[in-house]
PDB file of C-alpha atoms in Angstrom:
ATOM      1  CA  UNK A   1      91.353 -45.781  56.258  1.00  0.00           C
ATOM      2  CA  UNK A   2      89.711 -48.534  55.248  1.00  0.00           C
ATOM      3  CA  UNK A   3      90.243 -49.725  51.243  1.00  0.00           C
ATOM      4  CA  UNK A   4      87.491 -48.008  48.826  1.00  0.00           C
ATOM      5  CA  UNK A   5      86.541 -45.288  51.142  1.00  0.00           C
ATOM      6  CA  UNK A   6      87.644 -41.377  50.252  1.00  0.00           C
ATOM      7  CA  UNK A   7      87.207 -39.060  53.391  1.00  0.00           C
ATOM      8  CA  UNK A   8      84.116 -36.921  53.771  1.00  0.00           C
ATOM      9  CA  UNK A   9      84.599 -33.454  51.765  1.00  0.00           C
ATOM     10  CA  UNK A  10      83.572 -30.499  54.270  1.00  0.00           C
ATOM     11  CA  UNK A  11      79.323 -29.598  54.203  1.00  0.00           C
ATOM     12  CA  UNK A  12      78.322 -26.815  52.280  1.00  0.00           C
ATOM     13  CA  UNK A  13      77.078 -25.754  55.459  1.00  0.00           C
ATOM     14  CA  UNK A  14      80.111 -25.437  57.256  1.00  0.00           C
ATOM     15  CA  UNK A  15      79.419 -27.979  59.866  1.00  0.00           C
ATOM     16  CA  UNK A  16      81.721 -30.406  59.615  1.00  0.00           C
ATOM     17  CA  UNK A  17      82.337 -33.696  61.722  1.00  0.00           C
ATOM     18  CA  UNK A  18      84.487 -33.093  64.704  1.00  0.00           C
ATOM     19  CA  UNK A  19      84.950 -29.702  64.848  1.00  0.00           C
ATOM     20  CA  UNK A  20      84.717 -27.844  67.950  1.00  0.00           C
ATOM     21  CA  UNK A  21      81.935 -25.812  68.681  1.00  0.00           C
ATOM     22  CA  UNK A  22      82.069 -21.670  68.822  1.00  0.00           C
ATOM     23  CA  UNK A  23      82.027 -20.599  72.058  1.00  0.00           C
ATOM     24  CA  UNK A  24      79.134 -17.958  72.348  1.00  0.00           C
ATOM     25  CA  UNK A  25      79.257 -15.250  74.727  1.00  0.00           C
ATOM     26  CA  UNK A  26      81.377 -12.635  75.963  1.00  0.00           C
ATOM     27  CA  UNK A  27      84.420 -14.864  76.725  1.00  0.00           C
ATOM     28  CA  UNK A  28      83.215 -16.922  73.273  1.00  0.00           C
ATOM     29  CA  UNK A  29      83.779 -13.368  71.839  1.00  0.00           C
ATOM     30  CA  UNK A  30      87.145 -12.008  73.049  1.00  0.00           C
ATOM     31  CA  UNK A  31      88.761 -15.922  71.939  1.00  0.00           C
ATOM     32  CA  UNK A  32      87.678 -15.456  68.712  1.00  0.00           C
ATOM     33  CA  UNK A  33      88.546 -12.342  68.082  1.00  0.00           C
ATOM     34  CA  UNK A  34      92.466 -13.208  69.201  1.00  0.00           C
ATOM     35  CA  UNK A  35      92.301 -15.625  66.741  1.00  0.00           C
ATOM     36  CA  UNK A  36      90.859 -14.431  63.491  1.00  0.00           C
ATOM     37  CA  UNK A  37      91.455 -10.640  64.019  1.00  0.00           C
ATOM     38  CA  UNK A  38      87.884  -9.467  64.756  1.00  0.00           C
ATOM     39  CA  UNK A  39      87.832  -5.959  65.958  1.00  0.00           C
ATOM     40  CA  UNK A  40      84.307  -6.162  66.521  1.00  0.00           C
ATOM     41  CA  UNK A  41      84.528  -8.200  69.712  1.00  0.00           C
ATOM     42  CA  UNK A  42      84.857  -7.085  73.329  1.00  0.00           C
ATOM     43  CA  UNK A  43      86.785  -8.249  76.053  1.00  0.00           C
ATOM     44  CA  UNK A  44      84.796  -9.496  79.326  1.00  0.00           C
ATOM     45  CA  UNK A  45      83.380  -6.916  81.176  1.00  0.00           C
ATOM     46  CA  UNK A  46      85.095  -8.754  84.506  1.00  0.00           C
ATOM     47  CA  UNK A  47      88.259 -10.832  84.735  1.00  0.00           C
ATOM     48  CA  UNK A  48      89.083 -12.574  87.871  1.00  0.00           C
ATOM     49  CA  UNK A  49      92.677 -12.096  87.413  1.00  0.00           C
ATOM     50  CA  UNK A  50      94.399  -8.610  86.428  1.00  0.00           C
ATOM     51  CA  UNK A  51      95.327  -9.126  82.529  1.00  0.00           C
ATOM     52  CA  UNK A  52      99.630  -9.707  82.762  1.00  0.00           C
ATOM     53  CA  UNK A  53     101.107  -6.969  80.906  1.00  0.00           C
ATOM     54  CA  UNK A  54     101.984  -7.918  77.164  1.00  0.00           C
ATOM     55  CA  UNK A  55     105.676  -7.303  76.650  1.00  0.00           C
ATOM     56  CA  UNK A  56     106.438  -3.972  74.394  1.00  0.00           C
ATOM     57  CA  UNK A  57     106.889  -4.682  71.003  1.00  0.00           C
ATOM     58  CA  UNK A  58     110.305  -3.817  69.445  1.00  0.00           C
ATOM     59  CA  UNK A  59     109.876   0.209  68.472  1.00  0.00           C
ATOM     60  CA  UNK A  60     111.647   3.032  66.868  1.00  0.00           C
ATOM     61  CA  UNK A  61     113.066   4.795  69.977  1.00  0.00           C
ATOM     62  CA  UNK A  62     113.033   8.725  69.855  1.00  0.00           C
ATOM     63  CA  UNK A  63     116.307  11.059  69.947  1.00  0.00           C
ATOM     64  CA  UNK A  64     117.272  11.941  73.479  1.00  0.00           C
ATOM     65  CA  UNK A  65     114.832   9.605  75.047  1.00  0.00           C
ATOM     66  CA  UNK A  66     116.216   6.615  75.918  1.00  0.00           C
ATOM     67  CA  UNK A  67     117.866   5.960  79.184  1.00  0.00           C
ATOM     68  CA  UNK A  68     121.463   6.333  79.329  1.00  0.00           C
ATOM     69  CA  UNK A  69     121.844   7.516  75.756  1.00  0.00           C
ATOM     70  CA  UNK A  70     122.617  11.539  74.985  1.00  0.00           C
ATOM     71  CA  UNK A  71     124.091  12.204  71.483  1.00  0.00           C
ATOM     72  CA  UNK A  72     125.919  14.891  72.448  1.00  0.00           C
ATOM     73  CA  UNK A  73     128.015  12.898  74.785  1.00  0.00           C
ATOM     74  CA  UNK A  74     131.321  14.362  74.520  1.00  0.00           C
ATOM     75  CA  UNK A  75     133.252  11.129  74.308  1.00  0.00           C
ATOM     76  CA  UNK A  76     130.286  10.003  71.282  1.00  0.00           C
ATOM     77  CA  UNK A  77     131.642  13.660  69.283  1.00  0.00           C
ATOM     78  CA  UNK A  78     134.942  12.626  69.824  1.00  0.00           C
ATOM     79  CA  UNK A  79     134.196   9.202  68.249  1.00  0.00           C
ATOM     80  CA  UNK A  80     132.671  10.496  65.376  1.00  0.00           C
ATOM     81  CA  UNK A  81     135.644  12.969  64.756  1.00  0.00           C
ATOM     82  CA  UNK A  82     138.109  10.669  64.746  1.00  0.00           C
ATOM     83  CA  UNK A  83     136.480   8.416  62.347  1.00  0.00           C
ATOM     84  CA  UNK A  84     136.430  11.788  60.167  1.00  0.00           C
ATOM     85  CA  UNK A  85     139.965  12.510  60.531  1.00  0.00           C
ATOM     86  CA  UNK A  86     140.507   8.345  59.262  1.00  0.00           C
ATOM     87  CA  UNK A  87     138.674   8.997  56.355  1.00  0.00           C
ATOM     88  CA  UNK A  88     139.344  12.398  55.422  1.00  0.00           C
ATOM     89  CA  UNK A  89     142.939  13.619  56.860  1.00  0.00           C
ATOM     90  CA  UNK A  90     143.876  15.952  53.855  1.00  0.00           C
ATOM     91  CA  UNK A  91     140.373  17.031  52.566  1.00  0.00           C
ATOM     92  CA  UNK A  92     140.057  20.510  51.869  1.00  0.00           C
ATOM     93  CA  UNK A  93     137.630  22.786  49.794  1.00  0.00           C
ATOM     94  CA  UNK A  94     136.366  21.470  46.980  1.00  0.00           C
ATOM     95  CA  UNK A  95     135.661  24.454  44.912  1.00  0.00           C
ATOM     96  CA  UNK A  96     138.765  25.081  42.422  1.00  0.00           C
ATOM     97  CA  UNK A  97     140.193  28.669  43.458  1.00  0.00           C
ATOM     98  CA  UNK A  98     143.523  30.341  43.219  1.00  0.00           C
ATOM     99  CA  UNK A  99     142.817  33.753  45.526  1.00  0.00           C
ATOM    100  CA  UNK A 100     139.548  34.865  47.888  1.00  0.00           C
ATOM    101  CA  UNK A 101     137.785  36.721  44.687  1.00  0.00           C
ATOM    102  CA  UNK A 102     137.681  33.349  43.065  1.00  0.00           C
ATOM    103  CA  UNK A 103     135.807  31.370  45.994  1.00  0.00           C
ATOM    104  CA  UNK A 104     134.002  34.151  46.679  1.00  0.00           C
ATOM    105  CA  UNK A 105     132.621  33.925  42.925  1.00  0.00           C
ATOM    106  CA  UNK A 106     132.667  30.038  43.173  1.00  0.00           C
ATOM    107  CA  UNK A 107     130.614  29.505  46.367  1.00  0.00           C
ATOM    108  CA  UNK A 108     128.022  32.490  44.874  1.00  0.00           C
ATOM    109  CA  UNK A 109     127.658  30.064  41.957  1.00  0.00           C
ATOM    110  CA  UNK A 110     127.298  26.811  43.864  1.00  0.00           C
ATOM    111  CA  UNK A 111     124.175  27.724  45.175  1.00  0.00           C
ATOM    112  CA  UNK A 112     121.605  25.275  44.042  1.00  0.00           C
ATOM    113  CA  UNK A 113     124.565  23.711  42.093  1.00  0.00           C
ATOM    114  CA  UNK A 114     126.873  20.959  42.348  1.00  0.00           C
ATOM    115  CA  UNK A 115     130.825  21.706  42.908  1.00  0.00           C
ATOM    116  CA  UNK A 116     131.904  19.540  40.129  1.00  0.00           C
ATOM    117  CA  UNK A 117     129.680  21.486  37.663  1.00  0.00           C
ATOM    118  CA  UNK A 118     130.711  25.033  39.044  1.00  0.00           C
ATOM    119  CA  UNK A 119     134.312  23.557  38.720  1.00  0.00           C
ATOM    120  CA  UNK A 120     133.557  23.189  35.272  1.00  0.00           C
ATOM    121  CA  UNK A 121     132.517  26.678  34.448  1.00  0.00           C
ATOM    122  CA  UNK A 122     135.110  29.160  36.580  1.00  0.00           C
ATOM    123  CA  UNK A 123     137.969  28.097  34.277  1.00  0.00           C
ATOM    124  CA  UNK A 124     137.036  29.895  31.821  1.00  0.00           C
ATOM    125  CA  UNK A 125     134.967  32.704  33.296  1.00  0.00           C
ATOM    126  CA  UNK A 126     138.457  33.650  34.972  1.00  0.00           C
ATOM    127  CA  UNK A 127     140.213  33.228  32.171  1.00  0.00           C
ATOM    128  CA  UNK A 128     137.806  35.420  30.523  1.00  0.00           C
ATOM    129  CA  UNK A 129     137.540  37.895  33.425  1.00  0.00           C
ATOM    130  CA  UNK A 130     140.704  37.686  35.297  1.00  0.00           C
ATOM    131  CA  UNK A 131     140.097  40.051  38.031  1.00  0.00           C
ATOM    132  CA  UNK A 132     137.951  41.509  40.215  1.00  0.00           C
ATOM    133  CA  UNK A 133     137.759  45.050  38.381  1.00  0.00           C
ATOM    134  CA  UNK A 134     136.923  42.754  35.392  1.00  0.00           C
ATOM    135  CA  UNK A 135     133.862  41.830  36.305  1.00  0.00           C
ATOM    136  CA  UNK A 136     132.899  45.276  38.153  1.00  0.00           C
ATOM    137  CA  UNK A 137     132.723  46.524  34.624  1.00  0.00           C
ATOM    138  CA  UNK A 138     130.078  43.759  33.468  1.00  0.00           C
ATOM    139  CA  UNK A 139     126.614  43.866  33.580  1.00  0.00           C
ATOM    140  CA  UNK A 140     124.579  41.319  35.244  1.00  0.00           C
ATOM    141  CA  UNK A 141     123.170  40.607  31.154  1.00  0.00           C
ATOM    142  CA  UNK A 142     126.809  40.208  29.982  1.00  0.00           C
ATOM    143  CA  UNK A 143     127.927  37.455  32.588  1.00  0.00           C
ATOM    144  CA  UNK A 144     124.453  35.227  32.540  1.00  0.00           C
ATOM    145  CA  UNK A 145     125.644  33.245  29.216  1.00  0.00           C
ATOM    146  CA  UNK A 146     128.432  32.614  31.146  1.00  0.00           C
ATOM    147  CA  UNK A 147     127.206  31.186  34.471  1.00  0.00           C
ATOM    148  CA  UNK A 148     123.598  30.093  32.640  1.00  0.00           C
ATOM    149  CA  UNK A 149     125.002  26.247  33.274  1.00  0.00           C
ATOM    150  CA  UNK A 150     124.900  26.689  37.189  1.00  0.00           C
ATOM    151  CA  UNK A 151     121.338  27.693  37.275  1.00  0.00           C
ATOM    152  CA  UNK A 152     119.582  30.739  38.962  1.00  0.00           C
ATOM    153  CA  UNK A 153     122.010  32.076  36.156  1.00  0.00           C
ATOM    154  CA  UNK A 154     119.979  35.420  36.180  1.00  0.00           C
ATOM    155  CA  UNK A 155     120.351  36.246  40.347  1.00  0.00           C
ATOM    156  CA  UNK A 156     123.824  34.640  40.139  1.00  0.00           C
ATOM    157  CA  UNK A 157     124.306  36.891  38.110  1.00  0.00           C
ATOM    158  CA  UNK A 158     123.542  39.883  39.980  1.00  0.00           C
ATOM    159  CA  UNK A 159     125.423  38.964  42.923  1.00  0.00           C
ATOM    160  CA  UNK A 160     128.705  38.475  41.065  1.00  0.00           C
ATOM    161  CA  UNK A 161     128.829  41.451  39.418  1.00  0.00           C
ATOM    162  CA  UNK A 162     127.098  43.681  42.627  1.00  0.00           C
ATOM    163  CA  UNK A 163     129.796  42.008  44.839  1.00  0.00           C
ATOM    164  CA  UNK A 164     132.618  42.775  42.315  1.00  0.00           C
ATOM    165  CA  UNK A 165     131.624  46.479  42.560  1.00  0.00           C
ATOM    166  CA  UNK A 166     131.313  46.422  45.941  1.00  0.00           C
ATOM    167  CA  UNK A 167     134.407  45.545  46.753  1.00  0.00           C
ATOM    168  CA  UNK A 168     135.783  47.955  44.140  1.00  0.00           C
ATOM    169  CA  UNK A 169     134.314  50.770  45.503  1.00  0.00           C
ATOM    170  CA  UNK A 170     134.230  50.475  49.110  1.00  0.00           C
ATOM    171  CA  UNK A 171     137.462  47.578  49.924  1.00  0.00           C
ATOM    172  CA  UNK A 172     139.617  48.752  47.375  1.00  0.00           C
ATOM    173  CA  UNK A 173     139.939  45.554  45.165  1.00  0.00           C
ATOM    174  CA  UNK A 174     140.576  43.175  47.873  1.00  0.00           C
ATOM    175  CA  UNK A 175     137.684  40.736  49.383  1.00  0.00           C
ATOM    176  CA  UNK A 176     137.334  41.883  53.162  1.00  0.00           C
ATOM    177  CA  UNK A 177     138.897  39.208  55.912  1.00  0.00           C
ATOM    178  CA  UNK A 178     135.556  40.473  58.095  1.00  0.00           C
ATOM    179  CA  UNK A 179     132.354  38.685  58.827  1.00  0.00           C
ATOM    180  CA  UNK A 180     130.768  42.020  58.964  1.00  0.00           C
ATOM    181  CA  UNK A 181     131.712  43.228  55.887  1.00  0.00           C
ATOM    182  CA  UNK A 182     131.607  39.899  53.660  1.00  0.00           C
ATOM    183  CA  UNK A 183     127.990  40.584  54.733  1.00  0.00           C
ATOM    184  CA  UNK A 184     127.446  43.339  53.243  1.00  0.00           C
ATOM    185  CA  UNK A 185     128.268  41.890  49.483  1.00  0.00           C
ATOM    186  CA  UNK A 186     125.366  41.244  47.407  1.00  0.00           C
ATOM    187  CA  UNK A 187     124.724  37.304  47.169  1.00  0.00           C
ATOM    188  CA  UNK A 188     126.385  36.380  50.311  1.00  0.00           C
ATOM    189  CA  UNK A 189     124.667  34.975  53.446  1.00  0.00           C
ATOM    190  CA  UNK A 190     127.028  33.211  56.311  1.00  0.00           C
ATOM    191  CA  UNK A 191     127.229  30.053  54.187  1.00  0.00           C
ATOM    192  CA  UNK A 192     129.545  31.635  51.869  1.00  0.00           C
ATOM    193  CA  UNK A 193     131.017  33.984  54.183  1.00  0.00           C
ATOM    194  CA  UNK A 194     132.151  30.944  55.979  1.00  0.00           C
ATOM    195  CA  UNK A 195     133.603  29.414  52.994  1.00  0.00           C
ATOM    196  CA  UNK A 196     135.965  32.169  52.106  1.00  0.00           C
ATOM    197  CA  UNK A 197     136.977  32.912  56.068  1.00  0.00           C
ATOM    198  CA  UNK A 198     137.628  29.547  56.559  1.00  0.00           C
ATOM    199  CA  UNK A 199     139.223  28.211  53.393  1.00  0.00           C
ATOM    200  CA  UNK A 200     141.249  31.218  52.023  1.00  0.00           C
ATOM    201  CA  UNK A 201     141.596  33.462  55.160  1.00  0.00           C
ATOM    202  CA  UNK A 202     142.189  30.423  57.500  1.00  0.00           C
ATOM    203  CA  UNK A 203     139.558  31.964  59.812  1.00  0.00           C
ATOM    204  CA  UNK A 204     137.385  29.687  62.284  1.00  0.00           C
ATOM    205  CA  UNK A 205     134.241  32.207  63.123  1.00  0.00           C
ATOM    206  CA  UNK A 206     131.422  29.948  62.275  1.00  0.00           C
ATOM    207  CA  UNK A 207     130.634  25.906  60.270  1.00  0.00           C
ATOM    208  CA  UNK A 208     129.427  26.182  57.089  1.00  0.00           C
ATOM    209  CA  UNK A 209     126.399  24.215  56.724  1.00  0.00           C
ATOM    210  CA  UNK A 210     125.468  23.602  53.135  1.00  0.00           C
ATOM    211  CA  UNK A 211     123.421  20.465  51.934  1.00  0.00           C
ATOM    212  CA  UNK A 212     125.242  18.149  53.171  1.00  0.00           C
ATOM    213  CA  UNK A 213     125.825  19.435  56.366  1.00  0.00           C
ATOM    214  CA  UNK A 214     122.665  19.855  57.214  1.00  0.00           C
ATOM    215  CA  UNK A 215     121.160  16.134  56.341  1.00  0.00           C
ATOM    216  CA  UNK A 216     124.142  14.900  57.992  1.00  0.00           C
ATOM    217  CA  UNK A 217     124.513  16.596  61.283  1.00  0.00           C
ATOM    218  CA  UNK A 218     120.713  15.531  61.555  1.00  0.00           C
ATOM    219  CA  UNK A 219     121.234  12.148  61.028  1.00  0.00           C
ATOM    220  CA  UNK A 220     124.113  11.820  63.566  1.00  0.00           C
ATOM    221  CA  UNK A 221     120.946  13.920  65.808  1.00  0.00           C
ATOM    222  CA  UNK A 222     123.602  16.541  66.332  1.00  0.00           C
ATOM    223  CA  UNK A 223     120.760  19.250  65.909  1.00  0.00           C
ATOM    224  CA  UNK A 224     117.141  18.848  65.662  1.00  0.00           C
ATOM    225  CA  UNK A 225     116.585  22.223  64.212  1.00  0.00           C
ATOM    226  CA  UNK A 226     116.053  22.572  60.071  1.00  0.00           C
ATOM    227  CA  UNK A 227     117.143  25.973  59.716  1.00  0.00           C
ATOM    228  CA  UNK A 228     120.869  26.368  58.643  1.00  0.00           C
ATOM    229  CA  UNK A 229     121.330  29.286  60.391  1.00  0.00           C
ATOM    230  CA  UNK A 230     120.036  27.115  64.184  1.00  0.00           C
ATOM    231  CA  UNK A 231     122.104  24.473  63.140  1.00  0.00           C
ATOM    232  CA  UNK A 232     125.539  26.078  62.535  1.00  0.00           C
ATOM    233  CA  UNK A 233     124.719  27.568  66.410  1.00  0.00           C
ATOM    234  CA  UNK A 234     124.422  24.078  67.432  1.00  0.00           C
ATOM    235  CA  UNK A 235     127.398  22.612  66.102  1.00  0.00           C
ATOM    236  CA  UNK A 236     129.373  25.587  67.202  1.00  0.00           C
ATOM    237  CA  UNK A 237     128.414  24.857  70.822  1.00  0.00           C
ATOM    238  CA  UNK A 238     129.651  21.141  70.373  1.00  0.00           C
ATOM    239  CA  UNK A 239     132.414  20.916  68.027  1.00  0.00           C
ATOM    240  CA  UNK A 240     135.467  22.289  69.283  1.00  0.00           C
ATOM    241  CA  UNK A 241     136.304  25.410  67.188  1.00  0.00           C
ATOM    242  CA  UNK A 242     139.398  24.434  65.708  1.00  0.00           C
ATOM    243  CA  UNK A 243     137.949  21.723  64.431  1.00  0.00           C
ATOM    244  CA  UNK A 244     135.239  24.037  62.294  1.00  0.00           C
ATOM    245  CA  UNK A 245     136.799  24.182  59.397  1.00  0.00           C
ATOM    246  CA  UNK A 246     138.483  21.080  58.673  1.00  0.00           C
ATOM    247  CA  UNK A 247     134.921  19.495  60.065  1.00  0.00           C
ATOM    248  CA  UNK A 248     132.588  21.620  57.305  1.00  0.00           C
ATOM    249  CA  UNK A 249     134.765  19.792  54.966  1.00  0.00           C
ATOM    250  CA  UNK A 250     135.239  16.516  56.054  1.00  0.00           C
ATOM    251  CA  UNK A 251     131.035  16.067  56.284  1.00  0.00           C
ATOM    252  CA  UNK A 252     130.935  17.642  52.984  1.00  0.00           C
ATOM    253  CA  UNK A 253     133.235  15.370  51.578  1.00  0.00           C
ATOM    254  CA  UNK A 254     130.994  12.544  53.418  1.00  0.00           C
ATOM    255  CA  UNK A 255     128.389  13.338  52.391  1.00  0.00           C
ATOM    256  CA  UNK A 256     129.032  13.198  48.732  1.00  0.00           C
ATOM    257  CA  UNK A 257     130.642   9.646  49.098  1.00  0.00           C
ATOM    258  CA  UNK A 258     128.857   7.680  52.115  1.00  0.00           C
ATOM    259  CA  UNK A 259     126.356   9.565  53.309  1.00  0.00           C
ATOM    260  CA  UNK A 260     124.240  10.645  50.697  1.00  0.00           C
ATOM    261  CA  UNK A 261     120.661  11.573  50.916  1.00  0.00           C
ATOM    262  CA  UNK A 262     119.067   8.637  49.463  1.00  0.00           C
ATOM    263  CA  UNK A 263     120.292   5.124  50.173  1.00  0.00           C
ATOM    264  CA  UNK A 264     123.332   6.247  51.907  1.00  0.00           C
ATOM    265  CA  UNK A 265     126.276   3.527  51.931  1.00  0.00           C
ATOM    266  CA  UNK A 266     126.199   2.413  55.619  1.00  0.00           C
ATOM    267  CA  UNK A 267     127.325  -0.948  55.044  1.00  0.00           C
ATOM    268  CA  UNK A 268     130.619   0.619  54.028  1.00  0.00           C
ATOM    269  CA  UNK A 269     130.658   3.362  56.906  1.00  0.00           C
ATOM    270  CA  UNK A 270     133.240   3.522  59.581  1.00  0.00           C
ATOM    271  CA  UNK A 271     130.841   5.691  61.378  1.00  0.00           C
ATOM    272  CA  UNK A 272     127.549   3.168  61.440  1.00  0.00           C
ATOM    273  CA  UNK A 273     127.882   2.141  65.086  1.00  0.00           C
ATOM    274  CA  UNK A 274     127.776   5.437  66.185  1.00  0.00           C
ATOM    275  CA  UNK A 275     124.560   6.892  63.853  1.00  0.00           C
ATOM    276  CA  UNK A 276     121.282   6.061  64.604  1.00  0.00           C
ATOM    277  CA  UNK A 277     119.421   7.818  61.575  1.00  0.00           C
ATOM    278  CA  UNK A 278     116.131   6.086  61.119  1.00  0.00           C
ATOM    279  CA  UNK A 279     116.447   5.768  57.336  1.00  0.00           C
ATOM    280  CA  UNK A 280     119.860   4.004  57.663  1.00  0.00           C
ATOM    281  CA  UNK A 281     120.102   1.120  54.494  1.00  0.00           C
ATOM    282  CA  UNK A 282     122.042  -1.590  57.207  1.00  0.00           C
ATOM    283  CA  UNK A 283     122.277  -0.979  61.123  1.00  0.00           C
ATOM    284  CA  UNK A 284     124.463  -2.650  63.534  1.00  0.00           C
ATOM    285  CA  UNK A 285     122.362  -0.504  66.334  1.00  0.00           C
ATOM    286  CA  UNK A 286     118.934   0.431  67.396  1.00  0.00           C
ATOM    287  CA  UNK A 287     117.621   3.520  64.718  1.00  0.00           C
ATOM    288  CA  UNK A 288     115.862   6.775  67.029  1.00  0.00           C
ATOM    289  CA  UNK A 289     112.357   8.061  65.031  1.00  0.00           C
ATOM    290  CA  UNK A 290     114.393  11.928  65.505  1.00  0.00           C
ATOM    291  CA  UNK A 291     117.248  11.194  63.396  1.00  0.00           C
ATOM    292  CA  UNK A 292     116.721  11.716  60.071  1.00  0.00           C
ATOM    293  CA  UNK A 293     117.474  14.175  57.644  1.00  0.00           C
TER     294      UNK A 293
END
């Protein structure tokens, strides 16, 4: 540029020196729209070549979709297993308890709850109430002070001391070993039936799907079904059934350290390659739009 000369500013009209034209038409139309977004344009009515086919973008694939994958591949379950047994050989229930009446009470009061905070309270409500007759002879108003710290202290409170008459009257002191009759004890659904068959009695009849068994067994797209009831059927059908037990508590156990519902810890999971949950924090794989909690 020659010495004392500054370059011409842009017109106010917008027509500046060498700039290239708009092209006006239908063609004019479909360019410009490509290249500042315009969704008022329309492509050409003709072509004289078939459009090539853009390339897919980079989705979200969906759960049982995508070719050559099925997440209930046996050989996948037995992957995830073992990386269970790696990380949780010894687990066991978490819920303090020293005889059936005791978990049974426990896993009524963990409803809604956290173990750690029902671990604080049965100390001394069985220190207090040692036995099962103990408690037959409460009212449901006598033990809610007691329990008030678990929440739902009012229905808990109902259960406990229906159950504990219950199984005075009608087992003779002793907790029934019988899905059937665990059933018929006020407060107990298979959840906790589950617990006490499988932890005390050593029993395999059914998973226990609590919390954390449900978000997880979604995430690893083990189920698609939301009802805890559905989703203990499906597990049933693909975990082998000496593995129930030990496998309620090993995902339990997961799920309070790893896998937890929000931001779960995948960068530090021994499982990530094998979970495609779409709200994974870090992902070594593709994520599938069906797994999620």
């Amino acid at each position: 540029m020659a010495r004392g000369l500054s370059p011409r500013r842009p017109a106010k009209s917008g027509r500046h020196e060498r700039t290239r034209p708009v092209t006006r038409g239908p063609a004019g139309r479909s360019a410009n729209a490509a290249r500042d977004g315009s969704k008022r344009a329309r492509a050409p009515k003709r072509a004289s070549k078939p459009a090539a086919k853009a390339a897919p973008a980079k989705t979200v694939a969906k759960a049982g979709k995508i070719k050559g994958y099925n997440p209930l591949a046996p050989e996948r379950i037995q992957g995830i297993l073992r990386d269970l047994d790696a990380l949780y050989p010894q687990v066991t229930c978490a819920l303090h308890h020293n005889n059936a009446w005791e978990l049974l009470v426990a896993t009524i009061l963990s409803a809604q709850s956290t173990d750690a905070n029902v671990n604080r309270v049965t100390p001394g409500l069985f220190a207090k109430y040692p036995t099962v007759q103990d408690f037959a002879a409460l009212t449901p108003e006598q033990l809610e002070p007691e329990v008030r710290s678990t929440g739902f202290f009012r229905n808990k409170s109902k259960s406990v001391v229906g159950a504990a008459k219950k199984i005075v009257s009608d087992f003779g002191g002793e907790v029934p070993s019988d899905m059937e009759q665990l059933l018929t004890l006020p407060g107990v659904a298979r959840k906790t039936a589950n617990v006490v068959l499988g932890s005390w009695f050593g029993k395999a009849v059914g998973v226990v799907v609590d919390t954390h068994v449900h978000r997880i067994s979604r995430r690893w797209e083990l189920t698609t079904n939301d009802d805890p009831g559905k989703i203990e059927q499906d597990l049933m059908k693909i975990i082998p059934q000496d593995r129930w037990i030990l496998f309620s508590h090993q995902v339990i156990h997961h799920g309070r350290n790893l896998c937890v519902a929000r931001k779960p810890k995948c960068a530090d999971c021994p499982i990530e390659p094998l979970c495609h949950a779409e709200d994974k924090t870090w992902t070594t794989v593709d994520v599938h739009k069906a797994a999620k909690a």
